[in-house]
């Protein structure tokens, strides 16, 4: 059992499709004859289950705190490309993250947690930074100019566009300001041998799986 936080399409999904990263994880375990299941929980619950041996691994990303010892991180999984999105018509120019303090900025709490090491402290403490735990609502506020900028993961943002109400006009041109370093999630294991088998299998199948789309 792998505890997964931030279970968002296209990387993960609840019902219908499990997403490209979960398929990658399942395929890696299958390579050495193991079946794996997911448990979508908060990061705090994931670590609690880990401590009580209810799960064999915990998916972690970016600024999520990793215990100092006794855990073995896997090889990197799929790249997360975090961006600052603005409407093209707004003509907002953002060359550095510090400049966002002057604007109304929306962010999902999970994104904030992942990006915490990269987001300036002044912005984290700013009254203009609004945390909303709903990607579709954030996109709707963005397209209706209720917020000036949106900090998001590019693929997750694009995946949720089809759910944004037409009245918000999600077809408006967007500018993505790529001001963040790429982030690669990993799986924390307690069993080093299990981690090593997973890494070996992951290396073997990653290229072919991504090539299949």
XYZ file of C-alpha atoms in Angstrom:
213
model
C 0.000 0.000 0.000
C 1.345 3.416 -1.015
C -0.034 6.544 0.667
C -0.419 9.304 -1.919
C -0.976 12.985 -1.168
C -1.920 15.623 -3.769
C -3.845 13.080 -5.909
C -4.543 15.297 -8.901
C -5.000 14.515 -12.567
C -3.233 13.937 -14.859
C -0.749 12.337 -12.446
C -3.330 10.679 -10.195
C -7.097 10.447 -10.240
C -9.995 9.261 -8.138
C -12.245 6.996 -10.208
C -12.176 6.639 -13.981
C -8.454 6.966 -14.644
C -5.694 6.632 -12.088
C -3.333 8.892 -13.989
C 0.032 8.514 -15.661
C 2.215 8.545 -12.536
C 0.146 5.948 -10.709
C 0.278 3.709 -13.791
C 4.049 4.162 -13.742
C 4.222 3.114 -10.087
C 1.963 0.089 -10.647
C 4.032 -1.011 -13.643
C 7.273 -0.743 -11.673
C 5.959 -2.967 -8.876
C 4.570 -5.437 -11.389
C 8.049 -5.789 -12.892
C 9.200 -7.653 -9.778
C 5.973 -9.544 -9.160
C 4.270 -7.224 -6.677
C 0.815 -5.671 -6.682
C 0.348 -2.239 -5.186
C -2.675 -0.247 -4.044
C -3.034 3.444 -3.303
C -4.439 5.267 -0.323
C -5.260 8.942 -0.966
C -4.740 10.814 2.301
C -3.363 14.068 3.653
C 0.377 14.325 4.060
C 0.051 14.293 7.858
C -2.092 11.127 7.782
C 0.321 9.519 5.318
C 3.235 9.878 7.727
C 1.106 8.636 10.607
C 0.145 5.510 8.663
C 3.795 5.077 7.726
C 4.895 5.172 11.361
C 2.319 2.521 12.278
C 3.372 0.284 9.355
C -0.052 0.521 7.707
C 1.585 1.471 4.395
C 4.854 0.420 2.729
C 5.588 3.781 1.146
C 4.631 7.442 1.133
C 4.599 9.659 -1.944
C 6.288 12.993 -1.166
C 6.997 16.077 -3.239
C 9.064 19.234 -2.904
C 8.688 21.020 0.408
C 6.929 18.140 2.153
C 9.106 17.373 5.151
C 11.119 14.171 4.865
C 12.193 12.418 8.102
C 15.918 12.651 8.779
C 16.676 8.932 8.983
C 15.185 5.490 8.644
C 13.610 6.230 5.269
C 14.831 5.468 1.784
C 13.667 7.789 -1.017
C 13.088 6.332 -4.466
C 14.446 7.634 -7.717
C 12.587 10.700 -9.039
C 9.154 10.167 -10.551
C 7.562 12.525 -13.102
C 8.538 16.185 -13.303
C 6.193 18.803 -11.892
C 6.374 22.149 -13.698
C 5.090 24.871 -11.399
C 4.267 28.242 -12.942
C 2.714 31.619 -12.274
C -0.256 32.041 -14.617
C -1.616 35.434 -15.676
C -4.159 36.438 -18.291
C -2.462 37.706 -21.436
C -4.821 40.685 -21.620
C -3.751 41.841 -18.160
C -0.257 42.589 -19.511
C 1.177 41.793 -16.081
C 4.962 41.403 -16.182
C 6.477 39.166 -13.523
C 10.205 38.545 -13.695
C 10.764 37.615 -10.054
C 8.573 35.954 -7.453
C 9.027 38.887 -5.070
C 6.934 41.005 -7.431
C 3.855 38.884 -6.684
C 3.463 40.545 -3.281
C 1.793 43.467 -5.079
C -0.867 41.283 -6.735
C -3.831 39.167 -5.679
C -2.469 35.645 -5.936
C -4.311 32.335 -5.647
C -2.712 29.018 -4.700
C -3.843 25.551 -3.666
C -2.625 24.645 -0.123
C -0.925 21.505 -1.466
C 0.954 23.575 -4.043
C 2.022 25.993 -1.321
C 3.363 23.124 0.765
C 5.326 21.676 -2.150
C 6.743 25.050 -3.208
C 7.392 26.438 0.266
C 11.199 26.296 -0.128
C 10.958 28.371 -3.334
C 8.275 30.936 -2.448
C 9.610 34.119 -0.797
C 8.636 34.454 2.859
C 7.130 37.891 2.209
C 4.717 36.346 -0.294
C 3.818 33.464 2.034
C 2.881 36.025 4.709
C 1.138 38.421 2.349
C -2.564 39.136 2.788
C -2.770 39.081 -1.016
C -1.978 35.345 -1.108
C -5.234 33.371 -0.958
C -5.227 29.615 -0.333
C -8.147 27.737 -1.903
C -8.297 23.927 -1.813
C -10.092 23.524 -5.137
C -8.283 23.659 -8.472
C -11.425 24.339 -10.511
C -12.521 27.191 -8.241
C -9.036 28.697 -8.403
C -9.114 28.580 -12.204
C -12.590 30.129 -12.244
C -11.447 32.997 -10.007
C -8.432 33.437 -12.260
C -10.414 33.661 -15.505
C -12.941 36.087 -13.984
C -10.105 38.357 -12.753
C -10.999 37.839 -9.085
C -7.307 37.084 -8.644
C -4.471 38.572 -10.683
C -2.200 35.564 -10.769
C -2.361 31.860 -10.050
C 0.499 29.695 -8.797
C -0.156 26.221 -10.117
C 1.284 23.105 -11.702
C 0.985 23.508 -15.455
C -0.332 20.014 -16.294
C -2.785 20.028 -13.370
C -4.072 23.451 -14.425
C -4.601 22.327 -18.020
C -6.318 19.132 -16.891
C -8.932 21.094 -14.930
C -9.752 23.586 -17.702
C -12.570 21.423 -19.047
C -14.364 21.727 -15.676
C -14.258 25.533 -15.531
C -17.735 27.030 -16.222
C -18.154 28.516 -19.678
C -19.259 31.784 -18.107
C -15.698 32.208 -16.843
C -14.425 31.908 -20.432
C -11.517 29.480 -19.924
C -10.513 29.990 -23.574
C -8.845 33.309 -22.740
C -5.131 33.501 -23.661
C -2.814 32.761 -20.743
C 0.803 33.552 -19.983
C 2.834 31.070 -17.966
C 5.742 32.597 -16.065
C 8.187 29.757 -15.384
C 9.894 31.105 -12.287
C 10.178 27.887 -10.269
C 12.771 25.146 -10.356
C 11.318 21.798 -11.507
C 10.157 19.474 -8.739
C 10.351 15.678 -8.879
C 8.325 13.665 -6.347
C 9.624 10.452 -4.807
C 8.334 7.545 -2.750
C 9.735 7.071 0.747
C 10.284 3.446 1.734
C 11.222 1.939 5.104
C 12.559 -1.196 3.432
C 15.764 -0.424 1.549
C 15.593 -3.666 -0.451
C 12.064 -2.838 -1.590
C 13.218 0.653 -2.595
C 16.094 -0.801 -4.590
C 13.839 -3.233 -6.460
C 11.387 -0.437 -7.191
C 14.134 1.847 -8.506
C 15.532 -0.863 -10.756
C 12.092 -1.595 -12.195
C 11.275 2.103 -12.535
C 14.419 2.724 -14.552
C 13.546 -0.186 -16.848
C 9.986 0.829 -17.719
C 9.883 4.641 -17.485
C 10.920 5.434 -21.048
C 8.558 2.952 -22.678
C 5.576 3.913 -20.512
C 5.946 7.632 -21.183
C 6.392 6.881 -24.856
C 3.045 5.101 -24.846
C 1.430 8.334 -23.503
